[in-house]
Structures are given as structure tokens and as C-alpha cells.
């Protein structure tokens, strides 16, 4: 795939995810407006991307395991197409956030997207490091459960409805579906997010002498920043799921 075709794929991806966002708006019953409704559509679109790209990335390594041995120059058209599609998604999502949400609330996500698009652009233009880019998309397997959890919170599906007519002082209890989603979210976070980022960091350090300084610096700075963001995200999840439950249990005794 030449550079012109790759750019067309990126542009087509931007339009496709805009279409997904629009279709999700039509599926909301009843159709709603406002920031909360937009937020649900935005997360739903992100869920569509993470589901597709996470499965696609795993399939790339399953069908072509040689790519795992050479993350610099070995790739297939199938894996290259995944990188162009995801680049288009991150561009689309950044534009969607800039148009619909304040910078103060979205700067972390925008920074993440800027780093990813910069790194993926190097892979697309040079046709190198495609395997490394595909490896990073294994993180999206965890993002599936992260987005499902967010949608459950926005839709009010976290807690069981209060039973009976008598008032109660008992704290609300999460549903079994929400607990399962939270458990899968934390488990996949450790496996597909922290372990993947750790492996990428180790690989990047080992390749310091074989990668041009610009590419190595961009990868190191970008990966370092994303790793810090994910550590903060893990803390927030643990505080919301584990520490909150611990405090609640302590009050019951």
C-alpha cells in the first residue's frame, strides 16, 4: 500500500467512525441531546473501535507470528491496514472531543491521541515499526471492558434497584453484571495494558542502537507518557472499585 492509499484509508476511517457516532445517536431511545447523550455516543464509538482493533491486533500476530520476532520491518497488508484504521479513529475522536468537550476535561485523552497519531504516522509514512504499532493496539482488548463499564455507569446500570417500599440506610449494591465487568476490566488491565506497555518499554530500550534517534526519542517519550497515564488510570480504578468497597464494608461492621 503506497502512501496515497494509506492516507485515503485514514480519511475513510475518520468518516466511518463519524458515521458510527451518528448511527448510535439514532439508536438512542428516545433520541436525546445534551452532553450526557453525546458522551454515550462517544464512548459507544470508542467501544466499536476497541472491539475491532483489539481483536484485529490479536489476529495479526496469530496469522503472522513472524511479526512478533521483528517489530521493525516485518508486517503484512492486513496489519498495516489496522494501523491506518486506528490512526483515523484517533484523529476522529480528537476532533469530536475538541468540538464537544472542554479542554480541561479532555486534555489527557487529547494528549494520548496526539502521541499515538504521531507514532502511528511514522509507521505509516516509513512502513517501519508497524509491528510495534500493532502490538500497542493489544491494549484495546482491555479498553473494551473499560468502555462497557463507563456505559453502565452512564446508563445507571451499576447498582441494583432498591427493593420494597420501606426506606433503607443500606448502601447500594452493584449488580452482578457490573461486578463481572469490573473484574474483567481490572484483569485485562494488568495483562493487556500494563504487561504490554512493560514489554514495549523493554523492547524499545533493547533496540536503542538499531532505531534512528528521532524515532527512538519519539517512542520513548510517548511510551513514557502513556505509561504514566495508565498508572494513574489504574489508581483511579482501584480507588473506585476496591478501596470504595473496602470502606463500605468497614462501615457495615
GROMACS .gro file of C-alpha atoms in nm:
model
  253
    1UNK     CA    1   0.000   0.000   0.000
    2UNK     CA    2   0.152   0.331  -0.110
    3UNK     CA    3   0.135   0.648   0.097
    4UNK     CA    4  -0.156   0.795  -0.102
    5UNK     CA    5  -0.364   0.481  -0.047
    6UNK     CA    6  -0.273   0.480   0.322
    7UNK     CA    7  -0.388   0.843   0.361
    8UNK     CA    8  -0.714   0.758   0.185
    9UNK     CA    9  -0.764   0.471   0.432
   10UNK     CA   10  -0.702   0.707   0.723
   11UNK     CA   11  -0.953   0.955   0.583
   12UNK     CA   12  -1.205   0.679   0.520
   13UNK     CA   13  -1.161   0.563   0.878
   14UNK     CA   14  -1.234   0.914   1.010
   15UNK     CA   15  -1.557   0.925   0.807
   16UNK     CA   16  -1.655   0.572   0.908
   17UNK     CA   17  -1.630   0.642   1.280
   18UNK     CA   18  -1.824   0.965   1.232
   19UNK     CA   19  -2.095   0.752   1.069
   20UNK     CA   20  -2.089   0.509   1.362
   21UNK     CA   21  -2.132   0.801   1.603
   22UNK     CA   22  -2.428   0.930   1.402
   23UNK     CA   23  -2.594   0.588   1.384
   24UNK     CA   24  -2.558   0.544   1.760
   25UNK     CA   25  -2.744   0.871   1.805
   26UNK     CA   26  -3.035   0.731   1.605
   27UNK     CA   27  -3.042   0.416   1.820
   28UNK     CA   28  -3.084   0.605   2.147
   29UNK     CA   29  -3.442   0.560   2.268
   30UNK     CA   30  -3.583   0.812   2.289
   31UNK     CA   31  -3.336   1.017   2.085
   32UNK     CA   32  -3.168   1.253   2.332
   33UNK     CA   33  -2.948   1.558   2.311
   34UNK     CA   34  -2.710   1.719   2.556
   35UNK     CA   35  -2.367   1.638   2.689
   36UNK     CA   36  -2.469   1.310   2.855
   37UNK     CA   37  -2.621   1.177   2.531
   38UNK     CA   38  -2.311   1.285   2.336
   39UNK     CA   39  -2.090   1.117   2.595
   40UNK     CA   40  -2.275   0.788   2.550
   41UNK     CA   41  -2.235   0.808   2.172
   42UNK     CA   42  -1.867   0.898   2.205
   43UNK     CA   43  -1.796   0.601   2.433
   44UNK     CA   44  -2.008   0.374   2.212
   45UNK     CA   45  -1.798   0.474   1.910
   46UNK     CA   46  -1.481   0.413   2.111
   47UNK     CA   47  -1.616   0.072   2.211
   48UNK     CA   48  -1.669  -0.013   1.843
   49UNK     CA   49  -1.306   0.080   1.769
   50UNK     CA   50  -1.158  -0.104   2.067
   51UNK     CA   51  -1.358  -0.420   1.993
   52UNK     CA   52  -1.249  -0.418   1.629
   53UNK     CA   53  -0.885  -0.315   1.677
   54UNK     CA   54  -0.820  -0.537   1.980
   55UNK     CA   55  -0.944  -0.849   1.801
   56UNK     CA   56  -0.770  -0.741   1.479
   57UNK     CA   57  -0.435  -0.690   1.654
   58UNK     CA   58  -0.450  -1.033   1.819
   59UNK     CA   59  -0.541  -1.188   1.483
   60UNK     CA   60  -0.244  -1.015   1.317
   61UNK     CA   61   0.003  -1.190   1.548
   62UNK     CA   62  -0.191  -1.518   1.530
   63UNK     CA   63  -0.184  -1.527   1.149
   64UNK     CA   64   0.168  -1.390   1.111
   65UNK     CA   65   0.373  -1.478   1.424
   66UNK     CA   66   0.695  -1.374   1.247
   67UNK     CA   67   0.591  -1.013   1.309
   68UNK     CA   68   0.644  -1.063   1.683
   69UNK     CA   69   1.008  -1.153   1.614
   70UNK     CA   70   1.072  -0.841   1.403
   71UNK     CA   71   0.858  -0.546   1.511
   72UNK     CA   72   1.053  -0.305   1.291
   73UNK     CA   73   1.035  -0.422   0.929
   74UNK     CA   74   0.808  -0.727   0.920
   75UNK     CA   75   0.438  -0.670   0.861
   76UNK     CA   76   0.152  -0.764   0.631
   77UNK     CA   77  -0.105  -0.561   0.441
   78UNK     CA   78  -0.358  -0.683   0.697
   79UNK     CA   79  -0.159  -0.537   0.988
   80UNK     CA   80  -0.075  -0.216   0.800
   81UNK     CA   81  -0.446  -0.162   0.733
   82UNK     CA   82  -0.516  -0.191   1.105
   83UNK     CA   83  -0.269   0.089   1.180
   84UNK     CA   84  -0.432   0.317   0.921
   85UNK     CA   85  -0.779   0.242   1.057
   86UNK     CA   86  -0.678   0.317   1.417
   87UNK     CA   87  -0.498   0.634   1.314
   88UNK     CA   88  -0.821   0.753   1.156
   89UNK     CA   89  -1.015   0.669   1.470
   90UNK     CA   90  -0.780   0.863   1.700
   91UNK     CA   91  -0.796   1.165   1.468
   92UNK     CA   92  -1.176   1.145   1.462
   93UNK     CA   93  -1.205   1.109   1.839
   94UNK     CA   94  -0.970   1.402   1.900
   95UNK     CA   95  -1.185   1.623   1.675
   96UNK     CA   96  -1.502   1.501   1.844
   97UNK     CA   97  -1.361   1.588   2.187
   98UNK     CA   98  -1.238   1.929   2.077
   99UNK     CA   99  -1.581   2.018   1.938
  100UNK     CA  100  -1.796   1.881   2.220
  101UNK     CA  101  -1.600   1.889   2.545
  102UNK     CA  102  -1.389   2.145   2.728
  103UNK     CA  103  -1.013   2.112   2.701
  104UNK     CA  104  -0.987   2.098   3.080
  105UNK     CA  105  -1.191   1.775   3.087
  106UNK     CA  106  -1.034   1.610   2.783
  107UNK     CA  107  -0.667   1.715   2.779
  108UNK     CA  108  -0.541   1.375   2.897
  109UNK     CA  109  -0.722   1.190   2.620
  110UNK     CA  110  -0.617   1.450   2.363
  111UNK     CA  111  -0.253   1.416   2.471
  112UNK     CA  112  -0.280   1.038   2.442
  113UNK     CA  113  -0.431   1.067   2.093
  114UNK     CA  114  -0.164   1.316   1.981
  115UNK     CA  115   0.113   1.080   2.091
  116UNK     CA  116  -0.048   0.777   1.924
  117UNK     CA  117  -0.118   0.959   1.596
  118UNK     CA  118   0.240   1.091   1.587
  119UNK     CA  119   0.389   0.744   1.640
  120UNK     CA  120   0.148   0.573   1.400
  121UNK     CA  121   0.218   0.840   1.136
  122UNK     CA  122   0.586   0.747   1.146
  123UNK     CA  123   0.493   0.382   1.093
  124UNK     CA  124   0.261   0.465   0.803
  125UNK     CA  125   0.499   0.701   0.624
  126UNK     CA  126   0.811   0.485   0.667
  127UNK     CA  127   0.641   0.141   0.660
  128UNK     CA  128   0.858   0.057   0.959
  129UNK     CA  129   0.759  -0.019   1.320
  130UNK     CA  130   0.416  -0.142   1.204
  131UNK     CA  131   0.451  -0.449   1.425
  132UNK     CA  132   0.528  -0.224   1.722
  133UNK     CA  133   0.216  -0.018   1.647
  134UNK     CA  134   0.003  -0.333   1.620
  135UNK     CA  135   0.147  -0.459   1.948
  136UNK     CA  136   0.036  -0.138   2.119
  137UNK     CA  137  -0.320  -0.200   1.996
  138UNK     CA  138  -0.346  -0.514   2.211
  139UNK     CA  139  -0.417  -0.260   2.486
  140UNK     CA  140  -0.757  -0.213   2.320
  141UNK     CA  141  -0.866  -0.555   2.449
  142UNK     CA  142  -0.877  -0.402   2.796
  143UNK     CA  143  -1.035  -0.084   2.661
  144UNK     CA  144  -1.341  -0.290   2.559
  145UNK     CA  145  -1.423  -0.360   2.924
  146UNK     CA  146  -1.326  -0.009   3.031
  147UNK     CA  147  -1.583   0.137   2.790
  148UNK     CA  148  -1.852  -0.114   2.885
  149UNK     CA  149  -1.803  -0.012   3.248
  150UNK     CA  150  -1.831   0.356   3.156
  151UNK     CA  151  -2.152   0.294   2.962
  152UNK     CA  152  -2.303   0.102   3.253
  153UNK     CA  153  -2.225   0.394   3.485
  154UNK     CA  154  -2.376   0.647   3.244
  155UNK     CA  155  -2.687   0.434   3.194
  156UNK     CA  156  -2.744   0.379   3.566
  157UNK     CA  157  -2.682   0.004   3.547
  158UNK     CA  158  -2.424  -0.003   3.825
  159UNK     CA  159  -2.644  -0.070   4.128
  160UNK     CA  160  -2.940  -0.294   4.192
  161UNK     CA  161  -3.273  -0.112   4.219
  162UNK     CA  162  -3.390  -0.069   4.577
  163UNK     CA  163  -3.637  -0.341   4.674
  164UNK     CA  164  -3.952  -0.284   4.874
  165UNK     CA  165  -4.122   0.038   4.972
  166UNK     CA  166  -3.962   0.083   5.314
  167UNK     CA  167  -3.668   0.326   5.328
  168UNK     CA  168  -3.331   0.170   5.393
  169UNK     CA  169  -2.994   0.300   5.502
  170UNK     CA  170  -2.802   0.013   5.341
  171UNK     CA  171  -2.552   0.129   5.076
  172UNK     CA  172  -2.644   0.044   4.715
  173UNK     CA  173  -2.508  -0.286   4.592
  174UNK     CA  174  -2.356  -0.324   4.243
  175UNK     CA  175  -2.527  -0.566   4.006
  176UNK     CA  176  -2.362  -0.897   3.921
  177UNK     CA  177  -2.309  -0.775   3.563
  178UNK     CA  178  -2.128  -0.463   3.683
  179UNK     CA  179  -1.909  -0.663   3.924
  180UNK     CA  180  -1.816  -0.906   3.646
  181UNK     CA  181  -1.736  -0.621   3.409
  182UNK     CA  182  -1.520  -0.451   3.674
  183UNK     CA  183  -1.335  -0.776   3.745
  184UNK     CA  184  -1.267  -0.836   3.374
  185UNK     CA  185  -1.163  -0.473   3.339
  186UNK     CA  186  -0.902  -0.500   3.615
  187UNK     CA  187  -0.777  -0.842   3.499
  188UNK     CA  188  -0.734  -0.737   3.136
  189UNK     CA  189  -0.583  -0.407   3.253
  190UNK     CA  190  -0.297  -0.597   3.416
  191UNK     CA  191  -0.248  -0.840   3.127
  192UNK     CA  192  -0.312  -0.639   2.811
  193UNK     CA  193  -0.229  -0.289   2.931
  194UNK     CA  194   0.045  -0.293   3.196
  195UNK     CA  195   0.219  -0.608   3.072
  196UNK     CA  196   0.203  -0.493   2.709
  197UNK     CA  197   0.339  -0.148   2.793
  198UNK     CA  198   0.612  -0.303   3.009
  199UNK     CA  199   0.715  -0.537   2.727
  200UNK     CA  200   0.717  -0.249   2.479
  201UNK     CA  201   0.936  -0.043   2.711
  202UNK     CA  202   1.184  -0.330   2.747
  203UNK     CA  203   1.191  -0.386   2.370
  204UNK     CA  204   1.240  -0.017   2.295
  205UNK     CA  205   1.531   0.005   2.539
  206UNK     CA  206   1.694  -0.302   2.382
  207UNK     CA  207   1.664  -0.153   2.030
  208UNK     CA  208   1.829   0.179   2.116
  209UNK     CA  209   2.121   0.116   1.881
  210UNK     CA  210   1.912  -0.005   1.586
  211UNK     CA  211   1.648   0.267   1.568
  212UNK     CA  212   1.716   0.623   1.442
  213UNK     CA  213   1.745   0.873   1.724
  214UNK     CA  214   1.432   1.067   1.626
  215UNK     CA  215   1.213   0.757   1.614
  216UNK     CA  216   1.360   0.620   1.937
  217UNK     CA  217   1.313   0.952   2.119
  218UNK     CA  218   0.954   0.985   1.996
  219UNK     CA  219   0.876   0.629   2.102
  220UNK     CA  220   1.044   0.666   2.441
  221UNK     CA  221   0.878   0.996   2.530
  222UNK     CA  222   0.540   0.885   2.401
  223UNK     CA  223   0.552   0.546   2.569
  224UNK     CA  224   0.670   0.700   2.894
  225UNK     CA  225   0.384   0.949   2.896
  226UNK     CA  226   0.124   0.684   2.815
  227UNK     CA  227   0.263   0.456   3.086
  228UNK     CA  228   0.226   0.733   3.345
  229UNK     CA  229  -0.133   0.793   3.230
  230UNK     CA  230  -0.212   0.424   3.267
  231UNK     CA  231  -0.066   0.405   3.617
  232UNK     CA  232  -0.290   0.699   3.714
  233UNK     CA  233  -0.587   0.527   3.548
  234UNK     CA  234  -0.517   0.206   3.739
  235UNK     CA  235  -0.511   0.401   4.067
  236UNK     CA  236  -0.845   0.560   3.983
  237UNK     CA  237  -0.999   0.222   3.903
  238UNK     CA  238  -0.866   0.065   4.221
  239UNK     CA  239  -0.991   0.360   4.424
  240UNK     CA  240  -1.336   0.335   4.265
  241UNK     CA  241  -1.373  -0.043   4.278
  242UNK     CA  242  -1.154  -0.183   4.556
  243UNK     CA  243  -1.093   0.097   4.804
  244UNK     CA  244  -1.454   0.217   4.794
  245UNK     CA  245  -1.582  -0.136   4.861
  246UNK     CA  246  -1.335  -0.174   5.147
  247UNK     CA  247  -1.452   0.146   5.313
  248UNK     CA  248  -1.815   0.045   5.269
  249UNK     CA  249  -1.753  -0.298   5.422
  250UNK     CA  250  -1.573  -0.138   5.713
  251UNK     CA  251  -1.875   0.078   5.793
  252UNK     CA  252  -2.102  -0.225   5.798
  253UNK     CA  253  -1.916  -0.393   6.086
   0.00000   0.00000   0.00000
